[in-house]
GROMACS .gro file of C-alpha atoms in nm:
model
  106
    1UNK     CA    1  -0.617   1.015  -1.760
    2UNK     CA    2  -0.513   0.659  -1.674
    3UNK     CA    3  -0.647   0.505  -1.353
    4UNK     CA    4  -0.551   0.163  -1.211
    5UNK     CA    5  -0.701  -0.024  -0.919
    6UNK     CA    6  -0.548  -0.348  -0.795
    7UNK     CA    7  -0.545  -0.582  -0.498
    8UNK     CA    8  -0.172  -0.631  -0.430
    9UNK     CA    9  -0.253  -0.967  -0.275
   10UNK     CA   10  -0.052  -0.899   0.040
   11UNK     CA   11   0.253  -0.811  -0.166
   12UNK     CA   12   0.272  -1.137  -0.359
   13UNK     CA   13   0.232  -0.942  -0.684
   14UNK     CA   14   0.484  -0.666  -0.603
   15UNK     CA   15   0.752  -0.744  -0.864
   16UNK     CA   16   0.504  -0.798  -1.148
   17UNK     CA   17   0.309  -0.493  -1.035
   18UNK     CA   18   0.615  -0.266  -1.048
   19UNK     CA   19   0.690  -0.386  -1.402
   20UNK     CA   20   0.327  -0.324  -1.505
   21UNK     CA   21   0.330   0.030  -1.363
   22UNK     CA   22   0.654   0.120  -1.535
   23UNK     CA   23   0.512  -0.007  -1.865
   24UNK     CA   24   0.161   0.145  -1.840
   25UNK     CA   25   0.239   0.461  -1.639
   26UNK     CA   26  -0.107   0.525  -1.491
   27UNK     CA   27  -0.177   0.870  -1.345
   28UNK     CA   28  -0.353   0.742  -1.032
   29UNK     CA   29  -0.318   0.401  -0.865
   30UNK     CA   30  -0.548   0.260  -0.596
   31UNK     CA   31  -0.407  -0.040  -0.410
   32UNK     CA   32  -0.548  -0.279  -0.154
   33UNK     CA   33  -0.357  -0.515   0.080
   34UNK     CA   34  -0.039  -0.307   0.109
   35UNK     CA   35   0.203  -0.369   0.399
   36UNK     CA   36   0.414  -0.097   0.558
   37UNK     CA   37   0.667  -0.142   0.837
   38UNK     CA   38   0.901   0.031   1.074
   39UNK     CA   39   1.260   0.100   0.971
   40UNK     CA   40   1.409  -0.208   1.141
   41UNK     CA   41   1.240  -0.475   0.928
   42UNK     CA   42   1.417  -0.554   0.603
   43UNK     CA   43   1.286  -0.756   0.307
   44UNK     CA   44   1.054  -0.990   0.494
   45UNK     CA   45   0.768  -0.930   0.252
   46UNK     CA   46   0.623  -0.666   0.483
   47UNK     CA   47   0.768  -0.367   0.299
   48UNK     CA   48   0.528  -0.316   0.005
   49UNK     CA   49   0.480   0.056   0.068
   50UNK     CA   50   0.852   0.122   0.095
   51UNK     CA   51   0.928  -0.095  -0.210
   52UNK     CA   52   0.672   0.090  -0.423
   53UNK     CA   53   0.797   0.432  -0.314
   54UNK     CA   54   1.156   0.332  -0.388
   55UNK     CA   55   1.086   0.187  -0.735
   56UNK     CA   56   0.808   0.412  -0.870
   57UNK     CA   57   0.816   0.785  -0.929
   58UNK     CA   58   0.485   0.910  -0.790
   59UNK     CA   59   0.515   1.245  -0.619
   60UNK     CA   60   0.195   1.213  -0.414
   61UNK     CA   61   0.069   0.928  -0.199
   62UNK     CA   62  -0.180   0.851   0.074
   63UNK     CA   63  -0.164   0.540   0.292
   64UNK     CA   64  -0.444   0.437   0.528
   65UNK     CA   65  -0.384   0.133   0.752
   66UNK     CA   66  -0.659  -0.118   0.818
   67UNK     CA   67  -0.467  -0.319   1.078
   68UNK     CA   68  -0.149  -0.273   1.276
   69UNK     CA   69   0.028  -0.561   1.448
   70UNK     CA   70   0.354  -0.632   1.627
   71UNK     CA   71   0.632  -0.818   1.448
   72UNK     CA   72   0.930  -0.858   1.676
   73UNK     CA   73   1.003  -0.512   1.814
   74UNK     CA   74   0.837  -0.337   1.520
   75UNK     CA   75   0.490  -0.236   1.417
   76UNK     CA   76   0.361  -0.347   1.078
   77UNK     CA   77   0.050  -0.202   0.920
   78UNK     CA   78  -0.169  -0.332   0.642
   79UNK     CA   79  -0.405  -0.120   0.437
   80UNK     CA   80  -0.487   0.095   0.135
   81UNK     CA   81  -0.249   0.304  -0.076
   82UNK     CA   82  -0.307   0.571  -0.339
   83UNK     CA   83  -0.019   0.679  -0.564
   84UNK     CA   84  -0.076   0.984  -0.780
   85UNK     CA   85   0.099   1.212  -1.026
   86UNK     CA   86  -0.142   1.483  -0.910
   87UNK     CA   87  -0.172   1.647  -0.571
   88UNK     CA   88  -0.420   1.472  -0.342
   89UNK     CA   89  -0.640   1.747  -0.202
   90UNK     CA   90  -0.866   1.546   0.028
   91UNK     CA   91  -0.765   1.232   0.217
   92UNK     CA   92  -1.022   0.990   0.354
   93UNK     CA   93  -1.052   0.612   0.355
   94UNK     CA   94  -1.383   0.433   0.393
   95UNK     CA   95  -1.363   0.065   0.479
   96UNK     CA   96  -1.670  -0.132   0.378
   97UNK     CA   97  -1.594  -0.426   0.607
   98UNK     CA   98  -1.489  -0.381   0.971
   99UNK     CA   99  -1.289  -0.093   1.122
  100UNK     CA  100  -0.922  -0.013   1.184
  101UNK     CA  101  -0.759  -0.237   1.443
  102UNK     CA  102  -0.461  -0.077   1.614
  103UNK     CA  103  -0.331  -0.396   1.780
  104UNK     CA  104  -0.449  -0.680   1.560
  105UNK     CA  105  -0.375  -1.028   1.696
  106UNK     CA  106  -0.394  -1.328   1.461
   0.00000   0.00000   0.00000
């Protein structure tokens, strides 16, 4: 079984990461610093989750936000993502520093 863990560095590594995954084909991927957004934000660098799901063929995933903030009229979240070729039977995220912030303000 191949396992990969990576800090996505707030999406700055997304293109290289997708190439790496397609080449190495790990069974389970653990990611930190993944952005996800509402449907009305397009390609502003806040769409890591959607970009990964569109470009990689992992049947199972689990996303756990760490922060959510407003961006225009949309909500953007930032957190952890697991992609897996195997069914995820139990879902739980444990943050070792701070707790989830629903309305994070910079």
